[in-house]
Short mmCIF file of C-alpha atoms and ligand atoms in Angstrom, two decimals:
data_model
loop_
_atom_site.label_atom_id
_atom_site.label_comp_id
_atom_site.label_asym_id
_atom_site.label_seq_id
_atom_site.Cartn_x
_atom_site.Cartn_y
_atom_site.Cartn_z
CA MET M 121 125.38 134.40 -18.29
CA THR M 122 126.50 134.16 -22.03
CA ASP M 123 126.24 137.46 -23.98
CA ALA M 124 124.59 136.32 -27.12
CA ARG M 125 125.83 139.42 -29.15
CA ALA M 126 129.46 139.21 -27.83
CA GLY M 127 132.42 138.02 -29.98
CA SER M 128 132.73 137.32 -33.81
CA ASP M 129 130.70 138.24 -36.87
CA PRO M 130 126.95 138.87 -36.75
CA PRO M 131 125.15 135.80 -38.12
CA VAL M 132 122.59 135.48 -40.84
CA VAL M 133 119.11 134.16 -39.76
CA LEU M 134 117.27 132.19 -42.19
CA LYS M 135 113.69 130.78 -42.01
CA LEU M 136 112.65 127.97 -44.30
CA GLY M 137 108.89 128.28 -44.44
CA GLY M 138 106.75 125.28 -43.64
CA SER M 139 105.10 125.72 -47.07
CA LEU M 140 108.42 125.34 -48.77
CA ILE M 141 109.69 122.22 -47.07
CA THR M 142 106.31 120.36 -46.60
CA GLU M 143 103.21 119.72 -48.51
CA LYS M 144 101.04 121.98 -46.36
CA ASP M 145 97.73 120.22 -47.19
CA ARG M 146 98.81 116.73 -46.52
CA PRO M 147 99.58 115.81 -42.83
CA GLU M 148 103.09 115.16 -42.03
CA THR M 149 104.33 115.06 -45.68
CA LEU M 150 107.63 116.51 -46.74
CA ASP M 151 107.95 118.57 -49.92
CA GLU M 152 111.01 116.49 -50.96
CA ALA M 153 112.06 118.64 -53.83
CA GLY M 154 111.57 121.90 -51.91
CA LEU M 155 113.47 120.66 -48.86
CA ASP M 156 116.36 119.29 -51.03
CA ALA M 157 116.74 122.30 -52.94
CA ALA M 158 116.83 124.49 -49.72
CA CYS M 159 119.48 122.32 -48.22
CA ASP M 160 121.46 122.24 -51.40
CA ALA M 161 121.55 126.18 -51.42
CA VAL M 162 122.41 126.41 -47.65
CA ALA M 163 125.30 123.79 -48.14
CA ASP M 164 126.55 125.56 -51.32
CA ALA M 165 126.62 128.93 -49.50
CA LEU M 166 128.50 127.67 -46.45
CA ALA M 167 131.09 125.65 -48.61
CA ALA M 168 131.65 128.78 -50.81
CA GLY M 169 132.19 130.93 -47.62
CA ALA M 170 129.28 133.31 -48.68
CA VAL M 171 128.08 132.85 -45.17
CA ASP M 172 130.15 132.31 -42.11
CA ARG M 173 127.68 132.10 -39.22
CA LEU M 174 124.18 130.84 -39.79
CA VAL M 175 121.09 130.12 -37.76
CA VAL M 176 118.23 128.24 -39.44
CA VAL M 177 114.66 128.28 -38.26
CA HIS M 178 111.96 126.28 -39.89
CA GLY M 179 108.14 126.49 -39.78
CA GLY M 180 105.45 124.01 -39.04
CA GLY M 181 103.90 123.24 -42.39
CA SER M 182 101.83 120.11 -42.47
CA PHE M 183 103.65 118.75 -39.29
CA GLY M 184 102.87 121.38 -36.53
CA HIS M 185 99.94 123.28 -37.95
CA HIS M 186 97.61 120.16 -38.32
CA HIS M 187 98.18 118.95 -34.86
CA ALA M 188 97.86 122.46 -33.42
CA SER M 189 94.48 123.13 -35.10
CA GLU M 190 93.28 119.78 -34.26
CA HIS M 191 93.78 120.52 -30.55
CA GLY M 192 92.65 124.31 -30.80
CA VAL M 193 96.12 125.56 -30.00
CA SER M 194 97.62 128.68 -31.62
CA THR M 195 99.85 131.69 -30.81
CA THR M 196 96.96 133.05 -28.80
CA GLU M 197 94.94 130.04 -27.53
CA GLY M 198 96.71 127.72 -25.11
CA THR M 199 96.22 124.26 -23.90
CA ARG M 200 96.80 122.57 -20.55
CA ASN M 201 96.44 119.12 -22.17
CA ALA M 202 99.79 117.26 -22.10
CA GLU M 203 98.74 115.02 -24.95
CA ALA M 204 97.98 118.05 -27.14
CA VAL M 205 101.45 119.47 -26.29
CA ALA M 206 103.14 116.18 -27.01
CA ALA M 207 101.28 115.94 -30.39
CA VAL M 208 102.56 119.46 -31.65
CA HIS M 209 105.95 119.10 -30.15
CA GLY M 210 106.40 115.54 -31.39
CA ALA M 211 105.38 116.50 -35.02
CA MET M 212 107.77 119.46 -34.96
CA LYS M 213 110.69 117.32 -33.63
CA ARG M 214 110.00 114.73 -36.39
CA LEU M 215 110.07 117.45 -39.14
CA ASN M 216 113.30 118.94 -37.38
CA ALA M 217 114.97 115.66 -37.46
CA ARG M 218 114.30 115.26 -41.23
CA VAL M 219 115.69 118.85 -41.91
CA LEU M 220 118.77 118.16 -39.88
CA GLU M 221 119.40 114.86 -41.50
CA ARG M 222 119.33 116.42 -45.07
CA LEU M 223 121.52 119.34 -44.01
CA ARG M 224 124.18 116.96 -42.41
CA GLU M 225 124.03 114.67 -45.49
CA ARG M 226 125.33 117.74 -47.36
CA GLY M 227 128.05 118.45 -44.89
CA VAL M 228 126.31 121.23 -42.94
CA PRO M 229 127.16 120.93 -39.14
CA ALA M 230 123.36 121.32 -38.33
CA VAL M 231 122.14 120.68 -34.69
CA PRO M 232 118.70 120.95 -33.01
CA VAL M 233 117.54 123.65 -30.62
CA HIS M 234 114.02 122.93 -29.42
CA PRO M 235 112.21 126.15 -28.27
CA LEU M 236 109.64 124.19 -26.02
CA SER M 237 112.58 123.37 -23.74
CA LEU M 238 113.90 126.98 -23.61
CA ALA M 239 111.41 129.55 -24.15
CA ALA M 240 108.41 131.20 -22.24
CA ARG M 241 105.73 133.64 -23.03
CA ALA M 242 104.52 136.24 -20.40
CA GLU M 243 100.87 136.45 -19.52
CA GLY M 244 98.54 138.47 -21.65
CA ALA M 245 97.37 138.93 -25.22
CA ASP M 246 100.72 140.33 -26.26
CA GLY M 247 102.86 138.48 -23.73
CA ASP M 248 106.48 139.04 -24.38
CA LEU M 249 108.47 136.03 -25.56
CA ASP M 250 111.62 135.12 -23.62
CA LEU M 251 114.02 133.04 -25.70
CA PRO M 252 117.25 132.48 -23.80
CA LEU M 253 119.99 132.52 -26.47
CA GLY M 254 123.08 131.15 -24.71
CA SER M 255 122.88 127.67 -26.32
CA THR M 256 122.31 128.99 -29.80
CA ALA M 257 125.17 131.69 -29.54
CA THR M 258 127.59 129.16 -28.13
CA LEU M 259 126.82 126.54 -30.76
CA LEU M 260 127.29 129.26 -33.46
CA GLY M 261 130.62 130.14 -31.83
CA GLU M 262 131.65 126.43 -31.85
CA GLY M 263 131.02 126.32 -35.64
CA PHE M 264 127.60 124.63 -35.67
CA VAL M 265 124.55 125.66 -37.48
CA PRO M 266 121.75 125.69 -34.84
CA VAL M 267 118.34 124.68 -36.32
CA LEU M 268 115.20 125.89 -34.36
CA HIS M 269 111.61 125.37 -35.28
CA GLY M 270 108.12 126.65 -34.55
CA ASP M 271 107.02 124.82 -31.40
CA GLY M 272 104.91 124.94 -28.27
CA VAL M 273 105.85 127.41 -25.67
CA ALA M 274 105.07 127.60 -21.96
CA THR M 275 102.76 130.52 -21.57
CA ALA M 276 102.02 132.13 -18.17
CA GLY M 277 98.16 131.78 -17.40
CA ASP M 278 97.45 129.87 -20.65
CA GLY M 279 99.31 126.60 -20.51
CA VAL M 280 101.11 126.11 -23.77
CA THR M 281 100.58 128.16 -26.92
CA VAL M 282 102.39 128.08 -30.24
CA VAL M 283 105.45 129.99 -31.02
CA SER M 284 105.81 130.61 -34.79
CA GLY M 285 109.09 130.35 -36.68
CA ASP M 286 108.54 133.99 -37.56
CA GLU M 287 108.58 134.97 -33.96
CA LEU M 288 111.70 133.00 -33.32
CA VAL M 289 113.39 134.74 -36.27
CA VAL M 290 112.68 138.11 -34.71
CA GLU M 291 114.07 137.15 -31.31
CA LEU M 292 117.16 135.57 -32.80
CA ALA M 293 117.80 138.45 -35.13
CA THR M 294 117.46 140.98 -32.33
CA GLY M 295 119.29 138.89 -29.59
CA LEU M 296 122.13 137.79 -31.67
CA GLY M 297 122.44 141.08 -33.53
CA ALA M 298 121.88 139.47 -36.96
CA ARG M 299 123.52 140.96 -40.10
CA ARG M 300 120.63 139.85 -42.47
CA VAL M 301 117.41 138.04 -42.19
CA GLY M 302 115.83 135.83 -44.86
CA VAL M 303 112.39 134.29 -44.87
CA CYS M 304 112.08 131.70 -47.63
CA SER M 305 108.54 130.56 -48.62
CA THR M 306 106.74 129.37 -51.70
CA VAL M 307 105.85 132.88 -52.97
CA SER M 308 108.51 134.88 -54.58
CA GLY M 309 108.07 137.79 -52.30
CA VAL M 310 105.29 139.92 -50.63
CA LEU M 311 102.81 140.40 -53.40
CA ASP M 312 100.68 143.54 -54.19
CA SER M 313 96.92 143.32 -54.79
CA ASP M 314 97.75 142.65 -58.67
CA GLY M 315 100.08 139.85 -57.70
CA ASN M 316 103.35 141.63 -58.30
CA VAL M 317 106.24 141.34 -55.93
CA ILE M 318 106.63 144.44 -53.75
CA ARG M 319 110.33 145.22 -53.85
CA GLU M 320 110.56 147.16 -50.61
CA ILE M 321 108.38 147.68 -47.54
CA GLY M 322 109.11 150.34 -45.02
CA GLU M 323 105.82 150.51 -43.13
CA PHE M 324 102.89 148.23 -42.54
CA ALA M 325 100.03 150.67 -43.45
CA ALA M 326 101.27 150.97 -47.11
CA VAL M 327 100.72 147.30 -47.70
CA ALA M 328 98.03 146.24 -45.24
CA ASP M 329 95.42 145.73 -47.87
CA ALA M 330 97.41 143.39 -49.91
CA LEU M 331 98.41 141.15 -46.97
CA GLY M 332 95.84 138.43 -46.42
CA ALA M 333 96.07 135.40 -44.29
CA SER M 334 97.93 132.22 -45.23
CA ASP M 335 95.99 130.11 -47.92
CA ALA M 336 96.46 126.83 -45.90
CA THR M 337 96.04 125.56 -42.35
CA ASP M 338 98.14 128.03 -40.38
CA VAL M 339 97.62 128.84 -36.73
CA SER M 340 100.08 131.60 -36.65
CA GLY M 341 98.89 134.28 -38.97
CA GLY M 342 100.42 134.01 -42.50
CA MET M 343 102.04 136.82 -44.50
CA ALA M 344 100.55 139.78 -42.54
CA ALA M 345 102.00 138.66 -39.21
CA LYS M 346 105.30 137.85 -40.98
CA VAL M 347 105.60 141.48 -42.44
CA ARG M 348 104.63 143.03 -39.07
CA GLU M 349 107.32 141.10 -37.13
CA LEU M 350 110.03 141.86 -39.72
CA LEU M 351 109.35 145.55 -39.79
CA GLY M 352 110.35 145.63 -36.10
CA LEU M 353 113.97 144.51 -36.86
CA ASP M 354 117.22 146.61 -37.00
CA ALA M 355 118.63 144.25 -39.71
CA PRO M 356 117.23 144.16 -43.20
CA ALA M 357 114.89 141.33 -43.81
CA TYR M 358 114.01 139.65 -47.16
CA VAL M 359 110.86 137.59 -48.06
CA PHE M 360 111.48 135.42 -51.08
CA GLY M 361 110.68 132.13 -52.74
CA GLY M 362 112.82 129.03 -53.33
CA ASP M 363 114.64 130.69 -56.22
CA GLY M 364 115.77 133.66 -54.07
CA LEU M 365 117.47 131.54 -51.52
CA GLY M 366 120.89 131.19 -53.29
CA PRO M 367 121.18 134.98 -54.14
CA PHE M 368 120.03 135.86 -50.52
CA LEU M 369 122.73 133.71 -48.91
CA ARG M 370 125.30 135.28 -51.46
CA GLY M 371 124.43 138.67 -50.08
CA GLU M 372 122.29 139.80 -52.92
CA ASP M 373 118.73 141.23 -52.84
CA ALA M 374 116.05 138.79 -53.23
CA GLY M 375 112.17 139.07 -53.27
CA THR M 376 110.85 141.74 -51.02
CA ARG M 377 113.20 143.84 -48.75
CA ILE M 378 111.51 144.81 -45.45
CA ASP M 379 113.56 147.50 -43.59
N1 LIG C 373 100.37 139.70 -50.00
C1 LIG C 373 100.72 138.48 -49.91
N2 LIG C 373 101.96 138.21 -50.55
C2 LIG C 373 102.50 136.97 -50.51
N3 LIG C 373 101.87 135.94 -49.81
C3 LIG C 373 100.62 136.15 -49.25
C4 LIG C 373 100.25 137.42 -49.28
N4 LIG C 373 98.99 137.39 -48.55
C5 LIG C 373 98.92 136.08 -48.22
N5 LIG C 373 99.93 135.31 -48.51
C6 LIG C 373 100.07 134.01 -48.25
O1 LIG C 373 101.06 133.78 -47.27
C7 LIG C 373 101.57 132.42 -47.41
C8 LIG C 373 102.99 132.37 -46.95
O2 LIG C 373 102.90 132.46 -45.59
P1 LIG C 373 102.84 130.99 -44.63
O3 LIG C 373 102.90 131.39 -43.22
O4 LIG C 373 101.83 130.03 -45.20
O5 LIG C 373 104.22 130.47 -45.14
P2 LIG C 373 105.41 129.72 -44.49
O6 LIG C 373 106.03 130.62 -43.63
O7 LIG C 373 106.14 128.96 -45.49
O8 LIG C 373 104.67 128.53 -43.63
P3 LIG C 373 104.76 128.15 -42.13
O9 LIG C 373 104.01 129.14 -41.37
O10 LIG C 373 104.28 126.70 -42.01
O11 LIG C 373 106.21 128.19 -41.86
C9 LIG C 373 101.33 132.09 -48.90
O12 LIG C 373 100.73 130.80 -48.91
C10 LIG C 373 100.44 133.15 -49.45
O13 LIG C 373 99.32 132.53 -50.13
C1 LIG C 374 102.27 125.08 -35.42
C2 LIG C 374 103.49 125.02 -35.08
C3 LIG C 374 103.88 124.18 -33.78
C4 LIG C 374 104.63 125.87 -35.66
C5 LIG C 374 104.18 127.24 -36.03
O1 LIG C 374 105.36 127.83 -36.77
P1 LIG C 374 105.24 128.51 -38.21
O2 LIG C 374 104.94 127.53 -39.12
O3 LIG C 374 106.52 129.24 -38.40
O4 LIG C 374 104.08 129.53 -38.13
#
């Protein structure tokens, strides 16, 4: 079995939020400017050598979430309807293909890794996610940029549920021993109740009141779920908006640091 943590430098794990790269309220619509700017920042950072090994994860935005909510599927509600699984996975593969295409146009050696084909969730409300990392680690070692995405996931006792990009980020960061983790969305960081960016979060209780759910169709929990998951990591995690992506990739602080 491949040891996902063995060998060279720890990677950076970056999530491009669905709200950044799609228009979240219009089914299967890209946010062209948001996606292009994000792909430019990734390509620039790799070309400048600011990042050596990078794993990208993207969210569902108006591709995955609309199909998932139409079929009543979420991270906790499963389906045994193959048409529903095909609708959610198919939409995510269409979005993934667009992301890959734009990265490759900029010289980024981006290749897909589809979680539905790899991962499984154990039975129960907090069933553990098993995401084998051999393919991602090997692709990284061979110089590729693996690009994963929120997807359907086989779930014991519940058919297929949704795995969010945020959950994948946590699994990847832990399993690959990530150096830094970035979550890029449309908000410039985690905001307090006055709308100001919280610079640093060390525990959930301190910010719980300020963290609402997502403001668009989102079956996987929005900002509160994001912060909870990122707090569990060894590596420092940052939540930032599009403007923070370049600085984050250059190793600077951006948005909110969660550690
Ligand atoms: N305290 C908060 N600070 C910042 N954003 C918040 C807060 N509370 C709720 N939000 C909402 O969280 C959303 C960002 O999370 P969301 O999951 O929608 O983004 P995403 O990761 O880009 O999308 P996706 O899940 O499709 O990948 C914003 O739309 C914002 O309105
Ligand atoms: C709805 C699907 C399939 C993807 C969910 O991923 P997220 O947008 O990262 O929460």
